[in-house]
Short mmCIF file of C-alpha atoms in Angstrom, two decimals:
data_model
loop_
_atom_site.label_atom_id
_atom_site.label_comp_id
_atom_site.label_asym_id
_atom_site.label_seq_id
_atom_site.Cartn_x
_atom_site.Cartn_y
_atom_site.Cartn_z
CA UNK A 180 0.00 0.00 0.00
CA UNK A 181 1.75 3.24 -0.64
CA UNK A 182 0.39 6.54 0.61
CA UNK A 183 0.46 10.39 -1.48
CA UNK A 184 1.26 13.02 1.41
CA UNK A 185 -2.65 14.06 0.93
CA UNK A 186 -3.76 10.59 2.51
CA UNK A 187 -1.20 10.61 5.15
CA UNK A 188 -2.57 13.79 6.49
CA UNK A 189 -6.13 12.67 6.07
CA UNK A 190 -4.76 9.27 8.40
CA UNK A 191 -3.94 11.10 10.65
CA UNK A 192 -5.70 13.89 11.71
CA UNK A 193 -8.76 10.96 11.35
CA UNK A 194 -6.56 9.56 14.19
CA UNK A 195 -5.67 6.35 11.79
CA UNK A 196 -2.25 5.72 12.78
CA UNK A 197 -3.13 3.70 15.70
CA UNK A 198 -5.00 1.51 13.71
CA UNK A 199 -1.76 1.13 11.35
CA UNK A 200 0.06 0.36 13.94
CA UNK A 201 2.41 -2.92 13.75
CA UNK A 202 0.24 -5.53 14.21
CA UNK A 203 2.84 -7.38 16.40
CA UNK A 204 3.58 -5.32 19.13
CA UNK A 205 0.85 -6.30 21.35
CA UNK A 206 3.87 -9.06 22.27
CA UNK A 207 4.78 -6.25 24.23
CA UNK A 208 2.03 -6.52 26.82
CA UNK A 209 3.14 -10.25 27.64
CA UNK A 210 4.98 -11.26 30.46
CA UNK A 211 7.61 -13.35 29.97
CA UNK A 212 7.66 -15.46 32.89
CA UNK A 213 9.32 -18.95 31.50
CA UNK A 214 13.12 -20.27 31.62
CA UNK A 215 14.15 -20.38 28.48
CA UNK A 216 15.63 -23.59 26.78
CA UNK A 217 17.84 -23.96 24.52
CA UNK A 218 15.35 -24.32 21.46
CA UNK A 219 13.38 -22.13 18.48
CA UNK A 220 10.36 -22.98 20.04
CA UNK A 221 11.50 -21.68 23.51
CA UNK A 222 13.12 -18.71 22.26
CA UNK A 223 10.47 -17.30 20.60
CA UNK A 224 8.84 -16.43 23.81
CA UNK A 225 11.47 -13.28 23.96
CA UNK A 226 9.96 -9.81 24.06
CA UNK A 227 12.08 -6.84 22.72
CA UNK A 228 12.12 -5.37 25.80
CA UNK A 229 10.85 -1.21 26.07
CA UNK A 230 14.34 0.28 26.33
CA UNK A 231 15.28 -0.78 22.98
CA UNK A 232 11.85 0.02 21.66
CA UNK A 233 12.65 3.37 22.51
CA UNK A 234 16.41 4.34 21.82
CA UNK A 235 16.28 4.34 18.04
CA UNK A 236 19.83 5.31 17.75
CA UNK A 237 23.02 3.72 18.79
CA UNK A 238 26.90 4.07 18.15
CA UNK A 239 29.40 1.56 17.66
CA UNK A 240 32.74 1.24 17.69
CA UNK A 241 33.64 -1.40 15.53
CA UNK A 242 37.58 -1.65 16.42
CA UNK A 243 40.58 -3.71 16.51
CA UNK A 244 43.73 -4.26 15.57
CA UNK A 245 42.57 -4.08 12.04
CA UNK A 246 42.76 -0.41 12.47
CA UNK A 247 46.47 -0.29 13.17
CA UNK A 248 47.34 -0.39 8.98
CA UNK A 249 44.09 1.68 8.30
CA UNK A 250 43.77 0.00 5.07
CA UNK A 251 39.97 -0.30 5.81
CA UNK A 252 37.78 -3.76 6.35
CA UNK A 253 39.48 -7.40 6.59
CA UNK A 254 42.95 -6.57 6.44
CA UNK A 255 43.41 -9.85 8.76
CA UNK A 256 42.54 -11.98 6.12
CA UNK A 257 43.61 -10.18 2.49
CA UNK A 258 46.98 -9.38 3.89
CA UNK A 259 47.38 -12.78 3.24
CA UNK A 260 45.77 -13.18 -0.17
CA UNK A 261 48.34 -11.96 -2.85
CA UNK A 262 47.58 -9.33 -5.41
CA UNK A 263 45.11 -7.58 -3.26
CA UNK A 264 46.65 -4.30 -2.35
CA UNK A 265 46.45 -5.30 1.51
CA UNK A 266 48.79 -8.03 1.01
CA UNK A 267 50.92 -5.33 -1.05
CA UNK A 268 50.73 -2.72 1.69
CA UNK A 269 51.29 -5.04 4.29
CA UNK A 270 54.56 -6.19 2.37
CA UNK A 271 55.65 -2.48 2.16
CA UNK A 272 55.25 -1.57 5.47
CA UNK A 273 55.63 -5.00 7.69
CA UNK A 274 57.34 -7.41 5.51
CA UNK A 275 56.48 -11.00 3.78
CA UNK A 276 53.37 -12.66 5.93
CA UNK A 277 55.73 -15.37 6.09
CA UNK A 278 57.62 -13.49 8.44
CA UNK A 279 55.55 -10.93 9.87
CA UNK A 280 51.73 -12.02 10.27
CA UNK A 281 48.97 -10.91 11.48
CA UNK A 282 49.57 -11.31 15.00
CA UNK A 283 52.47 -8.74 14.98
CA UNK A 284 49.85 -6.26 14.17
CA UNK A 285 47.91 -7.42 17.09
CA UNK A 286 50.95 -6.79 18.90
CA UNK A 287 51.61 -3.27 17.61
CA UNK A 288 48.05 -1.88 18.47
CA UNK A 289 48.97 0.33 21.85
CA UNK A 290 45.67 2.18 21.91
CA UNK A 291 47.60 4.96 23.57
CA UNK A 292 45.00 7.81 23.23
CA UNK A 293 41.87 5.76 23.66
CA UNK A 294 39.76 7.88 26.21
CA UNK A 295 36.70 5.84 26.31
CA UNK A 296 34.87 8.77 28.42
CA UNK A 297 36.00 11.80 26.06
CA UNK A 298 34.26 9.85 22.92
CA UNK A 299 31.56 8.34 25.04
CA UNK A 300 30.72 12.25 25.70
CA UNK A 301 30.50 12.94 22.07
CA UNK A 302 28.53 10.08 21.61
CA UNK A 303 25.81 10.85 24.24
CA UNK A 304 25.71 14.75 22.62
CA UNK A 305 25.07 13.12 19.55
CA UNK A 306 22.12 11.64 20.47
CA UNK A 307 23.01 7.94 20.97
CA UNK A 308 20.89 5.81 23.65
CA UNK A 309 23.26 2.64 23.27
CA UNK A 310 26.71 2.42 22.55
CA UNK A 311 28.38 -1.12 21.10
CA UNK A 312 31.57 -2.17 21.49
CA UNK A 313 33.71 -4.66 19.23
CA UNK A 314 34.55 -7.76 21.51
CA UNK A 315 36.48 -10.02 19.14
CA UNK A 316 36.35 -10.04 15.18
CA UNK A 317 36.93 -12.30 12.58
CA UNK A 318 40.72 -12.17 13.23
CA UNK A 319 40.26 -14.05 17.17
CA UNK A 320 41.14 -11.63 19.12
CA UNK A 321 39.41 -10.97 22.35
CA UNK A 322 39.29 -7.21 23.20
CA UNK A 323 38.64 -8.15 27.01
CA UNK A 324 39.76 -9.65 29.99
CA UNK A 325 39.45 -13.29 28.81
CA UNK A 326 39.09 -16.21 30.76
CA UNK A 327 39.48 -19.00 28.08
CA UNK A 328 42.00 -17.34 25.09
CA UNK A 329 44.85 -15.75 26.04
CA UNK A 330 44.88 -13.86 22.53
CA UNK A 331 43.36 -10.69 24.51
CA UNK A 332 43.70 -7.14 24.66
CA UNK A 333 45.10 -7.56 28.55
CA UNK A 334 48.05 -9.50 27.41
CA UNK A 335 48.71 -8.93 24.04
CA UNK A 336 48.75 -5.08 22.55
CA UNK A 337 46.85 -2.17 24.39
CA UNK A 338 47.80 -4.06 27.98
CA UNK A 339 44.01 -2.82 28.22
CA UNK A 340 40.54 -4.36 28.98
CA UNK A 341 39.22 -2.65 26.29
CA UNK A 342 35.44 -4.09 26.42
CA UNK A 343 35.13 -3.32 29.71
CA UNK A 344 36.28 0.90 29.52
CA UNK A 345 33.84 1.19 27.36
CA UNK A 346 31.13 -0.17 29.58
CA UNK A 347 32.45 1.10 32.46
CA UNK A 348 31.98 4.36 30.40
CA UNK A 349 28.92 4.06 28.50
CA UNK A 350 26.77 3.69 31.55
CA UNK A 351 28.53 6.44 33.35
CA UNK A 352 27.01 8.88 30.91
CA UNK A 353 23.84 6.96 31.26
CA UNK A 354 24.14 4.89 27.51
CA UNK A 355 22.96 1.08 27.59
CA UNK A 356 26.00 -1.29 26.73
CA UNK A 357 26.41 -3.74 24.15
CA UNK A 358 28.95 -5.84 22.80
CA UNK A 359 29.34 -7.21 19.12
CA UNK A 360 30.63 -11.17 18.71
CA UNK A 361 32.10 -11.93 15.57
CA UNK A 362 34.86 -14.38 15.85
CA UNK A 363 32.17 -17.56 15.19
CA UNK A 364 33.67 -16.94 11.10
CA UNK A 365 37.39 -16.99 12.79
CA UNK A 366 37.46 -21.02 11.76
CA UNK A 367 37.17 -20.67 8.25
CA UNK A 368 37.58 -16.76 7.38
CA UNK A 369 41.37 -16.60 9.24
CA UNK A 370 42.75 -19.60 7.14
CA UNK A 371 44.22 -17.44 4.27
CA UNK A 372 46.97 -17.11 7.18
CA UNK A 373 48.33 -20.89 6.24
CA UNK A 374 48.46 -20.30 2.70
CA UNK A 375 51.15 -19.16 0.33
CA UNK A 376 52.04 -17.09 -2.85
CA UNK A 377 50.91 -18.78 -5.84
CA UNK A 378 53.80 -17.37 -7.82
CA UNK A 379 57.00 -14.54 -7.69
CA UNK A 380 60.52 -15.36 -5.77
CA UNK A 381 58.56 -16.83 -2.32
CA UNK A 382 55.93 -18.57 -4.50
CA UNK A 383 54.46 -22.11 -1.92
CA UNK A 384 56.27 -20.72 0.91
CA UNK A 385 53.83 -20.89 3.65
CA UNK A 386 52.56 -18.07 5.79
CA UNK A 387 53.24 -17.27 9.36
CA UNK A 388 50.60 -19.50 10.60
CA UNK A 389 51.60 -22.71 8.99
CA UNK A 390 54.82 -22.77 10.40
CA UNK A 391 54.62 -20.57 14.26
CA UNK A 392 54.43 -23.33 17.38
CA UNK A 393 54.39 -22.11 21.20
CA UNK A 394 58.04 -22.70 21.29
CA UNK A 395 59.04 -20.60 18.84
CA UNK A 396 57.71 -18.00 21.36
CA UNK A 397 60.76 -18.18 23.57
CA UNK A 398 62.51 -14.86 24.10
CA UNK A 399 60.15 -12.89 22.10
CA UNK A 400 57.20 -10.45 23.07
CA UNK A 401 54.36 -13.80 22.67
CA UNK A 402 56.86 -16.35 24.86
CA UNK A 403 54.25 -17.89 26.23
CA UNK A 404 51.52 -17.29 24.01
CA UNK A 405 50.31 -20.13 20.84
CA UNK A 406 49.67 -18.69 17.53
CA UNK A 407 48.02 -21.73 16.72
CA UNK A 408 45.27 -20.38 19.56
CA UNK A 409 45.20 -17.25 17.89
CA UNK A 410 44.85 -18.61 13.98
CA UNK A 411 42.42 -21.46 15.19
CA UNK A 412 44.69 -24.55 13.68
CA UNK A 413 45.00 -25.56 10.02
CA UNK A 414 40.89 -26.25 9.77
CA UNK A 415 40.44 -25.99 5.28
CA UNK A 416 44.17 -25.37 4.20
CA UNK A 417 45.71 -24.27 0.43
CA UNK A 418 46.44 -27.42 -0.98
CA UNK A 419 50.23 -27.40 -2.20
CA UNK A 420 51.02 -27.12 -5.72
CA UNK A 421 48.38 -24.32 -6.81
CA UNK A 422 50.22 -22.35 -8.93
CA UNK A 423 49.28 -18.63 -10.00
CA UNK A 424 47.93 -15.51 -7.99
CA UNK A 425 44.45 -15.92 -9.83
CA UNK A 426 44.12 -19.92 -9.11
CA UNK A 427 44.83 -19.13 -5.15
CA UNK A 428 42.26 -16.32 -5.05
CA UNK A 429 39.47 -18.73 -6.51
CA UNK A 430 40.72 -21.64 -4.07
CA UNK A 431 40.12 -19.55 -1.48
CA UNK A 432 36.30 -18.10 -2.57
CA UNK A 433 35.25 -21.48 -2.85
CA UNK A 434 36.79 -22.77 -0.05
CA UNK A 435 37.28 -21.09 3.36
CA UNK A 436 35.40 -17.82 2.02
CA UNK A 437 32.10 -19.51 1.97
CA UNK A 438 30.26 -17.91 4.36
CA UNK A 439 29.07 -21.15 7.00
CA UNK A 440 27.55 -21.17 10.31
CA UNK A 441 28.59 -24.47 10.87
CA UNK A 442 31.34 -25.98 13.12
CA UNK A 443 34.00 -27.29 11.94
CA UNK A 444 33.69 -31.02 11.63
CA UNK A 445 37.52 -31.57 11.97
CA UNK A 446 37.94 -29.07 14.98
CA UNK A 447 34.89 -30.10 17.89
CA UNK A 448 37.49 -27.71 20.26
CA UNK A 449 36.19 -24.71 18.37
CA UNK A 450 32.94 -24.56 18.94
CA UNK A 451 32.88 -25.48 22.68
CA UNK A 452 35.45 -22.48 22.98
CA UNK A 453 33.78 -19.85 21.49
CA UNK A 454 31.04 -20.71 23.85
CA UNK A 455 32.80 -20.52 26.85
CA UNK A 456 34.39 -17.25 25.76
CA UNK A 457 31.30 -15.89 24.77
CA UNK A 458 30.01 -16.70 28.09
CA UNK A 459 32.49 -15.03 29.99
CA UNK A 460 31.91 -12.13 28.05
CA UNK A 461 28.39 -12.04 29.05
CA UNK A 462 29.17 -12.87 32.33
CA UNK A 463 32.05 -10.02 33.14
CA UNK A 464 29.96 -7.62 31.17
CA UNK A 465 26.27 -7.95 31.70
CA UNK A 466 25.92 -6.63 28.10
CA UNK A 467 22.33 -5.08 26.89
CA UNK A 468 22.52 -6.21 23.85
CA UNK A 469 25.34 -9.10 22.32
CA UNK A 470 25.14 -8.62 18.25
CA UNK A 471 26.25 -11.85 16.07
CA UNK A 472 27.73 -11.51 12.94
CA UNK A 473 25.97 -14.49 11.62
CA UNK A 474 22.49 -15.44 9.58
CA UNK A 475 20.47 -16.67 12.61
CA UNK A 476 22.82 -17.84 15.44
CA UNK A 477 26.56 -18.91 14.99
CA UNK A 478 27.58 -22.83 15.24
CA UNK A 479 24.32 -24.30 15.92
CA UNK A 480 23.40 -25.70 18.96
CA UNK A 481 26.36 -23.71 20.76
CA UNK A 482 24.34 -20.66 19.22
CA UNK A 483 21.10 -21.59 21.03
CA UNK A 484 22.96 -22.33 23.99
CA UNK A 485 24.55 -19.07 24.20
CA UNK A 486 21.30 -17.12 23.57
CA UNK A 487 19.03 -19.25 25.94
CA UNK A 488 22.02 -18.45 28.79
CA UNK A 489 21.95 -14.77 28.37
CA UNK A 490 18.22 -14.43 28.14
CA UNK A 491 17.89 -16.13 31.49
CA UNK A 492 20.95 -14.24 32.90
CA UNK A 493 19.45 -11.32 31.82
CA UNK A 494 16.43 -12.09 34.15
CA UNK A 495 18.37 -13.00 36.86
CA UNK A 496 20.08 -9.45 36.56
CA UNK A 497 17.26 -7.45 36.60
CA UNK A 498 14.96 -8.63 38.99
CA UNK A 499 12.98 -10.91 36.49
CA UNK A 500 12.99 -8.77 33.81
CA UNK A 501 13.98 -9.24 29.92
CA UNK A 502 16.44 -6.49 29.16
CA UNK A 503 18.45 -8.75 26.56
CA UNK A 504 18.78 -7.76 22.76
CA UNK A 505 20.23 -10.16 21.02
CA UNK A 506 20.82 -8.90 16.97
CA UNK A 507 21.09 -11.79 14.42
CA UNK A 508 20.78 -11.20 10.38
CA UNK A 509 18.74 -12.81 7.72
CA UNK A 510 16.35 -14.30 10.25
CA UNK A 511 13.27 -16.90 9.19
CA UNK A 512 9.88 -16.44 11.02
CA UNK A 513 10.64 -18.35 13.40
CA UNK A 514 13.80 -17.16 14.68
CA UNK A 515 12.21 -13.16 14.03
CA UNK A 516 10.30 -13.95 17.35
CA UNK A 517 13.17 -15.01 18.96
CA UNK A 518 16.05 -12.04 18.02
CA UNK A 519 15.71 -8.92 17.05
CA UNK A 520 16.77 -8.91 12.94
CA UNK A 521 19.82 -6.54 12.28
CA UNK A 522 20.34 -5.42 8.03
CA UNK A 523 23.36 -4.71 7.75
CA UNK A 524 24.14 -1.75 5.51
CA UNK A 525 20.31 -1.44 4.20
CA UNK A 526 17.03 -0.56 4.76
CA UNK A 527 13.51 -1.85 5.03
CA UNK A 528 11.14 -1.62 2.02
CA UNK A 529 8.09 -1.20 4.78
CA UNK A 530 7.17 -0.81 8.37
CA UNK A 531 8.19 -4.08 9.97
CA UNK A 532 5.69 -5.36 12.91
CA UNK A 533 8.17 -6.03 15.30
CA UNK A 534 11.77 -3.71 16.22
CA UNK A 535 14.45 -4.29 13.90
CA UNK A 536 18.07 -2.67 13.08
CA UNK A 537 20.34 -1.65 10.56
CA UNK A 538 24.07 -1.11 11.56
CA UNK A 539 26.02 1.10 9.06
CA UNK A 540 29.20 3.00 8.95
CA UNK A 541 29.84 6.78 8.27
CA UNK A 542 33.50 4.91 6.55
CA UNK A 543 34.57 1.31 6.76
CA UNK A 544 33.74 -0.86 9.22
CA UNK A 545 37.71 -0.75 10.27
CA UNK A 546 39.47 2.27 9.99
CA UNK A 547 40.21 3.21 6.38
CA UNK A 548 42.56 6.45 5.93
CA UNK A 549 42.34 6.65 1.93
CA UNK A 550 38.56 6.63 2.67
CA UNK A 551 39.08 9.71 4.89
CA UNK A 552 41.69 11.45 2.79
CA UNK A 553 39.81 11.36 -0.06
CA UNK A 554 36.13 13.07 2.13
CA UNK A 555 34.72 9.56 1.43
CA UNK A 556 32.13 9.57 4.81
CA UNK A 557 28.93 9.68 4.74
CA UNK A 558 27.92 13.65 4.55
CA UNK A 559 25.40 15.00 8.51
CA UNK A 560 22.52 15.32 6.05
CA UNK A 561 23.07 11.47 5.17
CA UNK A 562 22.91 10.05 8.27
CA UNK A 563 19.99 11.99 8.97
CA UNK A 564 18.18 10.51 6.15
CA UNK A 565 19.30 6.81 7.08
CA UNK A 566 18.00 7.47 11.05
CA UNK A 567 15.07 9.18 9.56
CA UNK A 568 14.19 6.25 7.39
CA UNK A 569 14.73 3.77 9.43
CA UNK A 570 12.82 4.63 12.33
CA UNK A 571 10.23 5.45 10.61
CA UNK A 572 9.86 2.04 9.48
CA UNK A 573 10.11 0.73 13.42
CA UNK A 574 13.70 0.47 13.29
CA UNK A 575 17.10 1.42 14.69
CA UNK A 576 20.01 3.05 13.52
CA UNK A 577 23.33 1.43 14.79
CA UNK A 578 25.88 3.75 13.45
CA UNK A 579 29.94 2.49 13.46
CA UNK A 580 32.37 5.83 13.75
CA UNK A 581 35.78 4.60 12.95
CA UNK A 582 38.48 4.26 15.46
CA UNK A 583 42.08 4.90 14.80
CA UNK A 584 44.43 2.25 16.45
CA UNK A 585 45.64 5.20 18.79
CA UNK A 586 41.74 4.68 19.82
CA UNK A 587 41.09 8.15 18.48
CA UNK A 588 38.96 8.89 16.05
CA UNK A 589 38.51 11.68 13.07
CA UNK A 590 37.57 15.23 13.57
CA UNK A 591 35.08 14.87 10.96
CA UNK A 592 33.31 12.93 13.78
CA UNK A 593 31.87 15.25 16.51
CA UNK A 594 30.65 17.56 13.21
CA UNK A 595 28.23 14.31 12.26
CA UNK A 596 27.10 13.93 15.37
CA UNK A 597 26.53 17.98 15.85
CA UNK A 598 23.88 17.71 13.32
CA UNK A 599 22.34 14.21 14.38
CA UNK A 600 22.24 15.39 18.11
CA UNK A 601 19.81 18.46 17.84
CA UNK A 602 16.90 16.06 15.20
CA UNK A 603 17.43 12.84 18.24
CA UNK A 604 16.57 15.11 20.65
CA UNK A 605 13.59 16.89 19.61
CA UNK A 606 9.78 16.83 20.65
CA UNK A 607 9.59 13.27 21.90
CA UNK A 608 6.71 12.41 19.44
CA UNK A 609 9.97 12.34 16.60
CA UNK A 610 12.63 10.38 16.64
CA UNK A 611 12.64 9.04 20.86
CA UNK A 612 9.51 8.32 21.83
CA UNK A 613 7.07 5.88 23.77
CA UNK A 614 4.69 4.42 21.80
CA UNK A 615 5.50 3.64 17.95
CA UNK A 616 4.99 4.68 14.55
CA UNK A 617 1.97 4.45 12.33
CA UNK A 618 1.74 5.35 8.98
CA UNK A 619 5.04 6.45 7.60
CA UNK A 620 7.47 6.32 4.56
CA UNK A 621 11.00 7.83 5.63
CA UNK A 622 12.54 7.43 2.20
CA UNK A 623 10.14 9.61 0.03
CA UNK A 624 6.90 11.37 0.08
CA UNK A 625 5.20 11.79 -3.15
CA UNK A 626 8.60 10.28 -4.83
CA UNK A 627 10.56 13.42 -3.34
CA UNK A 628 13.79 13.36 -1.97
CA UNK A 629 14.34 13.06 1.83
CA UNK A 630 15.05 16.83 2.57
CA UNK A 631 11.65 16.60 4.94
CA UNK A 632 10.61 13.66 6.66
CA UNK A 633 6.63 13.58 7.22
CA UNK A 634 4.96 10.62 9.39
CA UNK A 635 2.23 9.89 11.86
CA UNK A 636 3.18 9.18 15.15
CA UNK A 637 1.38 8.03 18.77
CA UNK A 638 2.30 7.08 22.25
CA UNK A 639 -0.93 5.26 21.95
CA UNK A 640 -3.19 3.32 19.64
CA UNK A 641 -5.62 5.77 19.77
CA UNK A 642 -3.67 8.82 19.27
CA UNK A 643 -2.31 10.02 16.08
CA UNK A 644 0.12 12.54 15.52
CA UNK A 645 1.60 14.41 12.20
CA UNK A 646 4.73 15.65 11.96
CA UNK A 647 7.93 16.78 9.88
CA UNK A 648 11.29 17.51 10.59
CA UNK A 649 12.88 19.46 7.74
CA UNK A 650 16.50 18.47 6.74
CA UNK A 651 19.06 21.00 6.35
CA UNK A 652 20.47 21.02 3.00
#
């Protein structure tokens, strides 16, 4: 059904909007009063609970040691994928991944002028009511105080317990706290580290992580430390003999770039440690919200697992109530009722019954200085348009700001959020607001662009509200 801007007026100054409104959310109203199990057909008794409902607009900080070369997105894995100009900067600048791998990066991230509460106040003047931090990525790497992998930012790098100064700040200044998990891929996505050049002067000599044992540690900065903890073990390896850059590139697609939420079948040890370092994180943390990287949950029934504990931890710490968000893409019908459904990087062609979220980035996901250099962010009036959209759809907007691996981030920064902070915190009936949208089309009215946003809103089903909030060009 789409509506001219003459019939959404007419909706709602009839008072229509209620009667638009999402024909889900009377899930709302139920209690949830039962101990979740480890099941679809348990989970689906989750409830989005109200605080999410009504923050609409988050910031993450989507950082790691990935941000050290700030060659942008999945430098862990193309630095060791030759002719892609990662692998060519990292040979510039660090050496042959024979000899210097990834985990030297890991080891030269010092985060020296991360000041979680000087950003977090940035953050909260922008308008954010939930701030996300990065907990491990697709590279292994815990960026807490972990319990079960001793690849973490306390002993290797920043020296730092980097998950939790960011909660410890984010509630300070009053922000719910969430972490993102994404190191369920680390299995397959990280074995590019044990393979080779397919052709030039060190063509089938193998990469750091075919060849590094614990013992090679001794008298060096990782004594102590296993890379083969840190590059998860030769799981779906090169073959030898592949000869030519092109013929290792498609190996690889077909092969350990296939996106899988599966265990791996020759590695059981995987699985069951992901879990228990995903637990701990929940457990030192007491996250919000825990966003997966993954279509549905990660690694099957560990996935479950994981999201039936923190749903019932979540009671326990809060007095019986459901304060848990857990984010999960590409979701069926079934597993919509159980997780809230994250896009990543797009939109929603309608207004979705139930709360839903796209993350986005004003760069790359990991810092990216030619993307900077070159005034390649996304433009204040942008992101406006995104949040606008989105929420107006029953959604929210998670929004990544890059971080430097000095944990600072670009000046450009605070200027975005200048012009998102004064539209989040307007009249309440806008963008924050009890009580949800009812008819409303973010991305055009009357096939105009989105320099004026025009919806019907209502803290109840029987009140309906019209309003606009003009863009600045």
């Amino acid at each position: 059904m789409s509506f001219s801007r003459r019939r959404l007026l007419a909706a709602s100054a009839l008072g229509l909007a209620g009667a638009y409104l999402l024909p889900g959310e009377n899930r709302a109203a139920v209690a949830v009063n039962v101990r979740f199990d480890a099941t679809w057909d348990s989970l689906r008794n989750y409830v989005t609970p109200q605080w999410y409902r009504d923050a609409k607009f988050g910031i993450w900080a989507h950082w790691s040691a990935q941000c050290v070369p700030e060659q942008g997105d999945w430098y862990a894995r193309s630095m060791y994928m030759q002719g892609e100009p990662n692998y060519e900067h990292h040979l510039k600048t660090y050496g042959h991944p024979s000899q210097a791998g990834f985990m030297e990066i890991d080891h030269q991230r010092h985060a020296e002028r991360w000041d979680p509460d000087e950003l977090m106040a940035l953050y909260k003047a922008a308008g954010a009511k939930y701030f996300v931090a990065l907990a491990n990525h697709h590279d292994n790497f815990d960026n807490y105080d972990s319990k079960h992998h001793a690849w973490n930012s306390v002993n290797v790098g920043p020296r730092k317990d980097i998950v939790g100064g960011w909660a410890k700040s984010a509630r300070a200044h009053g922000l719910r706290f969430g972490v993102s998990n994404h190191s369920a891929h680390a299995w397959h996505w990280f074995q590019t580290a044990y393979g080779y050049d397919g052709e030039g002067p060190l063509a089938g000599v193998r990469y750091d992580a075919a060849t590094l044992t614990k013992t090679d540690g001794r008298g060096k900065w990782w004594e102590g430390l296993d890379p083969q903890e840190l590059y998860n073990g030769p799981n779906m390896v090169l073959p030898d003999g592949i000869r030519g850059i092109t013929a290792v590139e498609k190996w690889h697609e077909v092969n350990d770039r296939v996106w899988s939420e599966n265990a791996p079948a020759n590695n059981p040890q995987f699985a069951r440690s992901w879990f228990l370092r995903c637990q701990d994180l929940l457990d030192q943390y007491r996250p919000d919200l825990v966003y997966f990287d993954n279509t549905g949950l990660p690694l099957g029934q560990f996935g479950l697992d994981i999201a039936a504990y923190y749903y019932n931890a979540s009671r326990r710490w809060h007095d019986g109530r459901l304060e848990a968000v857990i984010n999960g893409k590409v979701l069926t019908a079934q597993q919509s009722a159980a997780l809230v459904a994250d896009i990543e990087r797009g939109f929603s062609e309608e207004i979705r019954p139930l709360p839903w979220q796209t993350d986005t980035c004003i760069g790359g996901w990991h810092y990216d200085r030619r993307l900077y250099d070159k005034n390649g962010y996304k433009t204040a009036k942008t992101v406006i348009q995104i949040l606008a959209d989105v929420v107006s759809k029953n959604g929210n907007l998670l929004l990544n700001i890059p971080v430097r691996g000095d944990g600072t981030i670009d000046a450009f920064n605070p200027a975005t959020g200048a012009f998102i902070g004064p539209l989040t915190q307007v009249d309440g009936t806008m963008i924050q607001q009890k009580g949800i949208w009812g008819i409303s089309f973010g991305n055009n009215v009357d096939n105009q662009p989105l320099n004026t946003l025009f919806f019907a809103a209502g803290p109840s089903p029987t009140t309906g509200i019209y309003g606009r909030i003009d863009i600045a060009q």
